[in-house]
mmCIF file of C-alpha atoms in Angstrom:
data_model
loop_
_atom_site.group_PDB
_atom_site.id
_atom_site.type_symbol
_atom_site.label_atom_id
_atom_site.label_comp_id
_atom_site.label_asym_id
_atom_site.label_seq_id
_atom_site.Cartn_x
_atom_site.Cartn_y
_atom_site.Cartn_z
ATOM 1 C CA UNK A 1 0.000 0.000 0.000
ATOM 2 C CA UNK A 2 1.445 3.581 -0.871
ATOM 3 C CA UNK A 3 -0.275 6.739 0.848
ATOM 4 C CA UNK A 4 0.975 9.700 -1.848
ATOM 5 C CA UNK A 5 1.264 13.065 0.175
ATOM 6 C CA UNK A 6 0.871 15.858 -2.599
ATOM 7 C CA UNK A 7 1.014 19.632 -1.835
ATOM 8 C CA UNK A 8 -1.317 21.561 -3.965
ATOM 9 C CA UNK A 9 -3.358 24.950 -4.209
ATOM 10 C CA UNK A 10 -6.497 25.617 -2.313
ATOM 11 C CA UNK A 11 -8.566 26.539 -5.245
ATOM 12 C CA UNK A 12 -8.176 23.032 -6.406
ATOM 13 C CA UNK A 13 -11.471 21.096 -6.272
ATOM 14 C CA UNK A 14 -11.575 18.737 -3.377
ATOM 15 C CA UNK A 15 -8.487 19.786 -1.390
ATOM 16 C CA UNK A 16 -8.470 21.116 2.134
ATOM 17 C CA UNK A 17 -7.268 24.509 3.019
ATOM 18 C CA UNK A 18 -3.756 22.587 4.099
ATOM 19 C CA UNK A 19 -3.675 22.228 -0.040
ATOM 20 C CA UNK A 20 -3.297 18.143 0.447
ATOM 21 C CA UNK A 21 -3.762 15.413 -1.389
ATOM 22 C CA UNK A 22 -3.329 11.699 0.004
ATOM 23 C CA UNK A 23 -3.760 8.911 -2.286
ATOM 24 C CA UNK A 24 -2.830 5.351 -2.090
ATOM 25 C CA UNK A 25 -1.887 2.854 -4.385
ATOM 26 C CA UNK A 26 -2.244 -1.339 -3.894
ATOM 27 C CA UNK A 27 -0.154 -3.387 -4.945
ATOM 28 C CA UNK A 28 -0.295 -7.544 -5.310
ATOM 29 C CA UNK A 29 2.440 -9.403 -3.478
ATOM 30 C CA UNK A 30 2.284 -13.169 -3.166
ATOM 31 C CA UNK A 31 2.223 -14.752 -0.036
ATOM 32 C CA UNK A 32 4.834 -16.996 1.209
ATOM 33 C CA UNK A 33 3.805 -20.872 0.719
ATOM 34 C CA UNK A 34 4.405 -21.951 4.933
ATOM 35 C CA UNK A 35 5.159 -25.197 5.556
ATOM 36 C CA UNK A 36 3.410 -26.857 8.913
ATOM 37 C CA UNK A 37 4.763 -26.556 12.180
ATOM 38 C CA UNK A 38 7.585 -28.549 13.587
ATOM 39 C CA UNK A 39 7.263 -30.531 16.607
ATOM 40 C CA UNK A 40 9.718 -29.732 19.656
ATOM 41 C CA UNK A 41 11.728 -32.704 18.652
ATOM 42 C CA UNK A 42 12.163 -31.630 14.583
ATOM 43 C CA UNK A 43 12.542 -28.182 15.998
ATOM 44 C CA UNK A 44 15.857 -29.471 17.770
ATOM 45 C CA UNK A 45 16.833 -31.662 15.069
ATOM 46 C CA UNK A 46 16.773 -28.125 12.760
ATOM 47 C CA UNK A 47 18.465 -26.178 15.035
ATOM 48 C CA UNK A 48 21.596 -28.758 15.209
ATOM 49 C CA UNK A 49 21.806 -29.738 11.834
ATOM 50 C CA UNK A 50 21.621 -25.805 11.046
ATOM 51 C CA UNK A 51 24.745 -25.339 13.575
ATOM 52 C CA UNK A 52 26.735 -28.146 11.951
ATOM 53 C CA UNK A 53 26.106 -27.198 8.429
ATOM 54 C CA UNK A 54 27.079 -23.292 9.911
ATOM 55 C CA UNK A 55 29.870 -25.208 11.112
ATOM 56 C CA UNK A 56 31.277 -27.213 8.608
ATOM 57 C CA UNK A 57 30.963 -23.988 5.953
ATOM 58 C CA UNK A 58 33.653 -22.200 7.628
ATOM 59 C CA UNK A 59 36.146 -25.662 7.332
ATOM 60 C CA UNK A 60 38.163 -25.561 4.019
ATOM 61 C CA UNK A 61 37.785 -28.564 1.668
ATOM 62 C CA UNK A 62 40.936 -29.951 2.853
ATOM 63 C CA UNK A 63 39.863 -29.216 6.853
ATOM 64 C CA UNK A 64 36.910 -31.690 5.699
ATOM 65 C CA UNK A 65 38.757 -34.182 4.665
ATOM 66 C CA UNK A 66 40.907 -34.135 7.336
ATOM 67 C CA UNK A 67 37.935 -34.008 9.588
ATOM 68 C CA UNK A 68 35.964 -36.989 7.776
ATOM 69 C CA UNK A 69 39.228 -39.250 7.790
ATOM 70 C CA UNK A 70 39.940 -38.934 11.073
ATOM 71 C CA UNK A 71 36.820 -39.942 11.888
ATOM 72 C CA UNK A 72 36.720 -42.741 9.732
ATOM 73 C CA UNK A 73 39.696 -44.274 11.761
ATOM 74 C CA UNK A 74 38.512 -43.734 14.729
ATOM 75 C CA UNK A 75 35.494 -45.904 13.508
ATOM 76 C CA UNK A 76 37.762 -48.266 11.999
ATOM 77 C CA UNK A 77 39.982 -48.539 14.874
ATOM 78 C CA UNK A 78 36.446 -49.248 17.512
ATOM 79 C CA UNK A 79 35.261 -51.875 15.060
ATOM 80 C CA UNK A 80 38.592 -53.492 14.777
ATOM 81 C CA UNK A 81 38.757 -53.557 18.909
ATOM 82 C CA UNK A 82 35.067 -54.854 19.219
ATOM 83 C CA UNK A 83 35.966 -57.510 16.390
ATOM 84 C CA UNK A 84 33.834 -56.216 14.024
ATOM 85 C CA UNK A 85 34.464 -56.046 10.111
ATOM 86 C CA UNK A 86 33.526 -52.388 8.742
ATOM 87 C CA UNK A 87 32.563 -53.039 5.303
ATOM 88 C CA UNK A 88 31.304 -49.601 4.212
ATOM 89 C CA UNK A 89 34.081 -46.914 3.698
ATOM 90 C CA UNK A 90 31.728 -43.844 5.508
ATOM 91 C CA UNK A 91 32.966 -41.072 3.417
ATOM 92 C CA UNK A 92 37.004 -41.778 4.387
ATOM 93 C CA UNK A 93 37.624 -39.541 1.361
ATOM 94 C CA UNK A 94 35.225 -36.728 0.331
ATOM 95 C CA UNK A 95 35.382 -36.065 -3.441
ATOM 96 C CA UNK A 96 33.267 -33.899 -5.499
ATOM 97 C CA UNK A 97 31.505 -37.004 -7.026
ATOM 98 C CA UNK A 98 30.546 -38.131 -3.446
ATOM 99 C CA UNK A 99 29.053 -34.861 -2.820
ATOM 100 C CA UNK A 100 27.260 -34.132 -6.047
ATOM 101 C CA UNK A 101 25.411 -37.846 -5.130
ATOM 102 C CA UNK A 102 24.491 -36.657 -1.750
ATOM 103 C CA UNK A 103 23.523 -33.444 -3.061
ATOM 104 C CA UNK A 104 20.972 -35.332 -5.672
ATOM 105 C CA UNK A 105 20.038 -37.510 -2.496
ATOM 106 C CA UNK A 106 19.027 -34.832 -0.314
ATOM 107 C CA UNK A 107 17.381 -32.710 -3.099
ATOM 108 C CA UNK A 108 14.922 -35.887 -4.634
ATOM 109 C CA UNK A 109 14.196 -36.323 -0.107
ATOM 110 C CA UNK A 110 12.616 -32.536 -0.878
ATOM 111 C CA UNK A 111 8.878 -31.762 -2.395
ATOM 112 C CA UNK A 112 8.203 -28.360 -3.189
ATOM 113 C CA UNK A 113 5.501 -26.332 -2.535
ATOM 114 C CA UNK A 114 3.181 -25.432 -5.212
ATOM 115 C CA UNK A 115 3.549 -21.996 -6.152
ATOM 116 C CA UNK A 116 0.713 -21.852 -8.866
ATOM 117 C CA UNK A 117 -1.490 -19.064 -7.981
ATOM 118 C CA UNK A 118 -5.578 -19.634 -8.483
ATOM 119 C CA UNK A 119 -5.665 -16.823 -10.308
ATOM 120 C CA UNK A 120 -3.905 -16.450 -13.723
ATOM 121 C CA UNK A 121 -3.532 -13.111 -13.869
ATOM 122 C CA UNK A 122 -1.657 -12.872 -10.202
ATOM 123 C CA UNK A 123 1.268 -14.087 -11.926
ATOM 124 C CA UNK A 124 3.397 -10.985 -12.444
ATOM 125 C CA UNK A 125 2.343 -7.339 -10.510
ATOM 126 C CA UNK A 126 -0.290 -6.100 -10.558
ATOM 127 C CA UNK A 127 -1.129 -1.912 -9.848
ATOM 128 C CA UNK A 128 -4.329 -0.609 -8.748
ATOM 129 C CA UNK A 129 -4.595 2.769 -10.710
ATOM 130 C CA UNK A 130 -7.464 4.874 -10.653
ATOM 131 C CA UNK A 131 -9.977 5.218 -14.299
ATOM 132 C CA UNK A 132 -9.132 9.618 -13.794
ATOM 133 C CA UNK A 133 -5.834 10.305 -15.894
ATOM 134 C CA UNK A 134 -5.287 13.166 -13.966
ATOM 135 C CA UNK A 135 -4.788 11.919 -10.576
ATOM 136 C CA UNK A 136 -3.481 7.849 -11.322
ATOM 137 C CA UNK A 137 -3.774 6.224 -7.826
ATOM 138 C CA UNK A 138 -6.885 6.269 -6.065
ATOM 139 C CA UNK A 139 -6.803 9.457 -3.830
ATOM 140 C CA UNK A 140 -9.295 11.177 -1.291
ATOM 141 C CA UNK A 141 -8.752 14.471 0.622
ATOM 142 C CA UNK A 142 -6.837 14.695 3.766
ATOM 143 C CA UNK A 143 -9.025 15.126 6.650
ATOM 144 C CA UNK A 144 -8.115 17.147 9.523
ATOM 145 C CA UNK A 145 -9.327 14.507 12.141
ATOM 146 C CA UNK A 146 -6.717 12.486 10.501
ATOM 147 C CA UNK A 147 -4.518 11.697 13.453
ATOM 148 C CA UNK A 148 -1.709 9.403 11.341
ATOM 149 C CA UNK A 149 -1.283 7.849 8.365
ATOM 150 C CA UNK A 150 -2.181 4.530 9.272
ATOM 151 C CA UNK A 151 -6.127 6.250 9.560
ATOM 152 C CA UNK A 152 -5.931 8.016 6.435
ATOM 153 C CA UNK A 153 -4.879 4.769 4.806
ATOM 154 C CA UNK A 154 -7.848 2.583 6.343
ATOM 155 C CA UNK A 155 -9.949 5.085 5.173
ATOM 156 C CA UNK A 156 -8.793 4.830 1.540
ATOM 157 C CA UNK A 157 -9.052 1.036 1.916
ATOM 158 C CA UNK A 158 -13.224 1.905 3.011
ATOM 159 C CA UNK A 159 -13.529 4.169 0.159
ATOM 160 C CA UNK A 160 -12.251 1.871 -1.918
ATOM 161 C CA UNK A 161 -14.604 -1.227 -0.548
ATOM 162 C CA UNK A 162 -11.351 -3.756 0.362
ATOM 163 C CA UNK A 163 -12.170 -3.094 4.192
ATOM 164 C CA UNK A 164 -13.149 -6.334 4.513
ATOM 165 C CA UNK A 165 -10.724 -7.946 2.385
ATOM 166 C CA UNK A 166 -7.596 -5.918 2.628
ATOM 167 C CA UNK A 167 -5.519 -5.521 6.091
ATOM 168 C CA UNK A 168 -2.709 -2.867 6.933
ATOM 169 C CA UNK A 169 -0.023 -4.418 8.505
ATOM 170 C CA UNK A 170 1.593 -2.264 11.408
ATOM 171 C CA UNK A 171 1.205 1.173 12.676
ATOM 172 C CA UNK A 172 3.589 3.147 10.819
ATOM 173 C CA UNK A 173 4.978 3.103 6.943
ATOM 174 C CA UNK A 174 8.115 0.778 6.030
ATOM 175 C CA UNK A 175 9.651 2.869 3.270
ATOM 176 C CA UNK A 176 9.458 6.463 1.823
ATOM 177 C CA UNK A 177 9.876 8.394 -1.411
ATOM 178 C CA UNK A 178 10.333 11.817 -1.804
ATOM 179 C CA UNK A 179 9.936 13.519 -5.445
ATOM 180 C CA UNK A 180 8.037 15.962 -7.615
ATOM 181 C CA UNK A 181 4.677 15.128 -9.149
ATOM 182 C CA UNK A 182 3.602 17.324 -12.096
ATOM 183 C CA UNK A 183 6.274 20.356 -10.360
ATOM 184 C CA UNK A 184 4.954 19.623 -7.109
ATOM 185 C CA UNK A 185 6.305 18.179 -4.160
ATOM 186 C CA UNK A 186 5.508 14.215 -3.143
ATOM 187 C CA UNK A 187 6.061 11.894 -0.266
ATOM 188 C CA UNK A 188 5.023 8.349 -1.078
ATOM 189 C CA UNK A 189 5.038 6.209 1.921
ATOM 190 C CA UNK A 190 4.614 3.022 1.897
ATOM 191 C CA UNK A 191 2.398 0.577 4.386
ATOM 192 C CA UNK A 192 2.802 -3.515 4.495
ATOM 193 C CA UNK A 193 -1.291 -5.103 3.809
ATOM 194 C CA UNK A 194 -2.232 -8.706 3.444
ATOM 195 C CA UNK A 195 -5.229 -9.742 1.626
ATOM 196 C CA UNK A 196 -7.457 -11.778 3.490
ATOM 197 C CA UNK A 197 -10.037 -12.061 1.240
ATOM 198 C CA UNK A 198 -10.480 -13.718 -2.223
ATOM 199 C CA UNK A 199 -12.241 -11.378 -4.186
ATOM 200 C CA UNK A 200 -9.170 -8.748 -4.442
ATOM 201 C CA UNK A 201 -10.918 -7.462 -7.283
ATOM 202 C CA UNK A 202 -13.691 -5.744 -5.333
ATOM 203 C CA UNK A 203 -11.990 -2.125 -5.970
ATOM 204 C CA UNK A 204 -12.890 -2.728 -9.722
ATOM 205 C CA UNK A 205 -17.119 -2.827 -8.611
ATOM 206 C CA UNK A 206 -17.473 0.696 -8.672
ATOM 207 C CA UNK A 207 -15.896 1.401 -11.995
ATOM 208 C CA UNK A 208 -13.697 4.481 -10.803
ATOM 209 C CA UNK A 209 -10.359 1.752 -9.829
ATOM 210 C CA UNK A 210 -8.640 -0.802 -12.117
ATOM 211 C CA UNK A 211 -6.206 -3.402 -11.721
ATOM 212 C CA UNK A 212 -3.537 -2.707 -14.268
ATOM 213 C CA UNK A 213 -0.486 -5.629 -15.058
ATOM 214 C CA UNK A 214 2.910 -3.991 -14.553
ATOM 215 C CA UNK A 215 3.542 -4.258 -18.093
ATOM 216 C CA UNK A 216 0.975 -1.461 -18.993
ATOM 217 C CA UNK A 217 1.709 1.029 -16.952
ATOM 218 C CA UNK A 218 3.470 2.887 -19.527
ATOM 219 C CA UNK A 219 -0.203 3.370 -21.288
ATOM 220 C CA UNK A 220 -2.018 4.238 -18.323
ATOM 221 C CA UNK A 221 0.554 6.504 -16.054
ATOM 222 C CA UNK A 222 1.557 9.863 -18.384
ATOM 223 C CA UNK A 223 3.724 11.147 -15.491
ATOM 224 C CA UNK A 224 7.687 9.691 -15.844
ATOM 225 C CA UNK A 225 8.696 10.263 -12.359
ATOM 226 C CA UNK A 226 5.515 8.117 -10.654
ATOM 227 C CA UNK A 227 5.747 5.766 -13.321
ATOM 228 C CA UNK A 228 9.436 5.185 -12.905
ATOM 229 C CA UNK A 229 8.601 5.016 -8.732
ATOM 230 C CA UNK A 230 5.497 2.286 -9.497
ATOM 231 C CA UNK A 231 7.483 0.225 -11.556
ATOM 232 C CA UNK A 232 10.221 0.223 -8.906
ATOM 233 C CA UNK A 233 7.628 -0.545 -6.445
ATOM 234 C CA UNK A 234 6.906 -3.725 -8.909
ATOM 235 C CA UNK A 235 10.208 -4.869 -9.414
ATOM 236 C CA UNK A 236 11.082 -4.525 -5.094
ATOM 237 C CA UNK A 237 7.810 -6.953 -4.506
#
């Protein structure tokens, strides 16, 4: 979610006498595929298989060798003690053949995720601009019982009808941009939201918002500057 600050004069239709504009812009980011909870026991089994492999990263190729070897002989040495015959060689000598075969090993053990969204068209970014040339992102006037940003913002999201399926994350903005808008200065902030709804096309009901790919912005924002910020915007989710 951006919130667009934009100064402007007080003769313009729809401003306050602060001469502000604050319009927000949504844009479609994926969510993270989670995997189900670990139990206390795989929990631990992570956490020390994530300290050896930390571990054996900072050994040299030769360090584990070394490392593997002696190991292998001290093996070799309890079996021959406890008259045992060890009939596999456990990795005495690491070569890069032995390690592309555990590599496969371990990678065939591991199913993806599907990432395949239900939706087609929430493939690749998505912008919602607003149908008025003039103004691009969705926009309503700043109100002076605005106490933050984070209101202003949920009341964009009710003008817009995603109340119910769109949800700010946080109180305050995770990123800023600071430029000029048609000779006029801009602060874009930028708010974390999760949709929690399906119907994410809602905004589109009332005919004055449109979901617009990333691709075709060019055709649909005339200004270079908040084109060149959106598609940024794109390219960072």
């Amino acid at each position: 979610v951006a919130a667009l600050w934009r100064s402007g004069s007080a003769a313009t239709p729809g401003l306050t006498r602060s001469g502000r504009l604050l319009s927000v812009g949504l844009l479609i980011q994926r969510k993270a595929v989670l995997t189900p909870d670990l139990t206390e026991l795989e929990t631990r089994a992570s956490d020390l298989f994530t300290r050896l492999d930390f571990e054996r990263s900072r050994l040299s190729d030769f360090e584990l060798r070394d490392r593997a070897e002696s190991e292998a002989a001290k093996r070799s040495l309890s079996a021959a003690a406890e008259g045992k015959v060890q009939v596999a060689r456990d990795g005495a000598v690491i070569t890069a053949k032995d390690l592309m075969q555990r590599w496969a090993a371990e990678q065939q053990a591991v199913t993806l995720a599907s990432r395949e969204a239900a939706d087609p068209s929430l493939k690749r970014p998505a912008v919602l601009l607003s149908t008025d040339a003039d103004l691009c992102l969705p926009c309503c006037p700043v109100v002076d019982g605005d106490a933050s940003l984070r209101a202003a913002c949920d009341r964009l999201l009710e003008l817009m009808g995603l109340t119910a399926s769109c949800r700010l994350l946080g109180n305050a903005p995770v990123g800023l941009h600071t430029y000029k808008y048609k000779k006029s200065p801009v602060s874009l902030f930028l708010h974390r939201a999760i949709f929690t709804g399906a119907d994410w096309r809602s905004a589109e009901a009332s005919g004055s918002w449109k979901w617009v790919d990333a691709d075709s912005l060019p055709g649909r924002v005339p200004d270079r500057r908040l084109l060149k910020k959106l598609r940024l915007l794109a390219a960072e989710f």
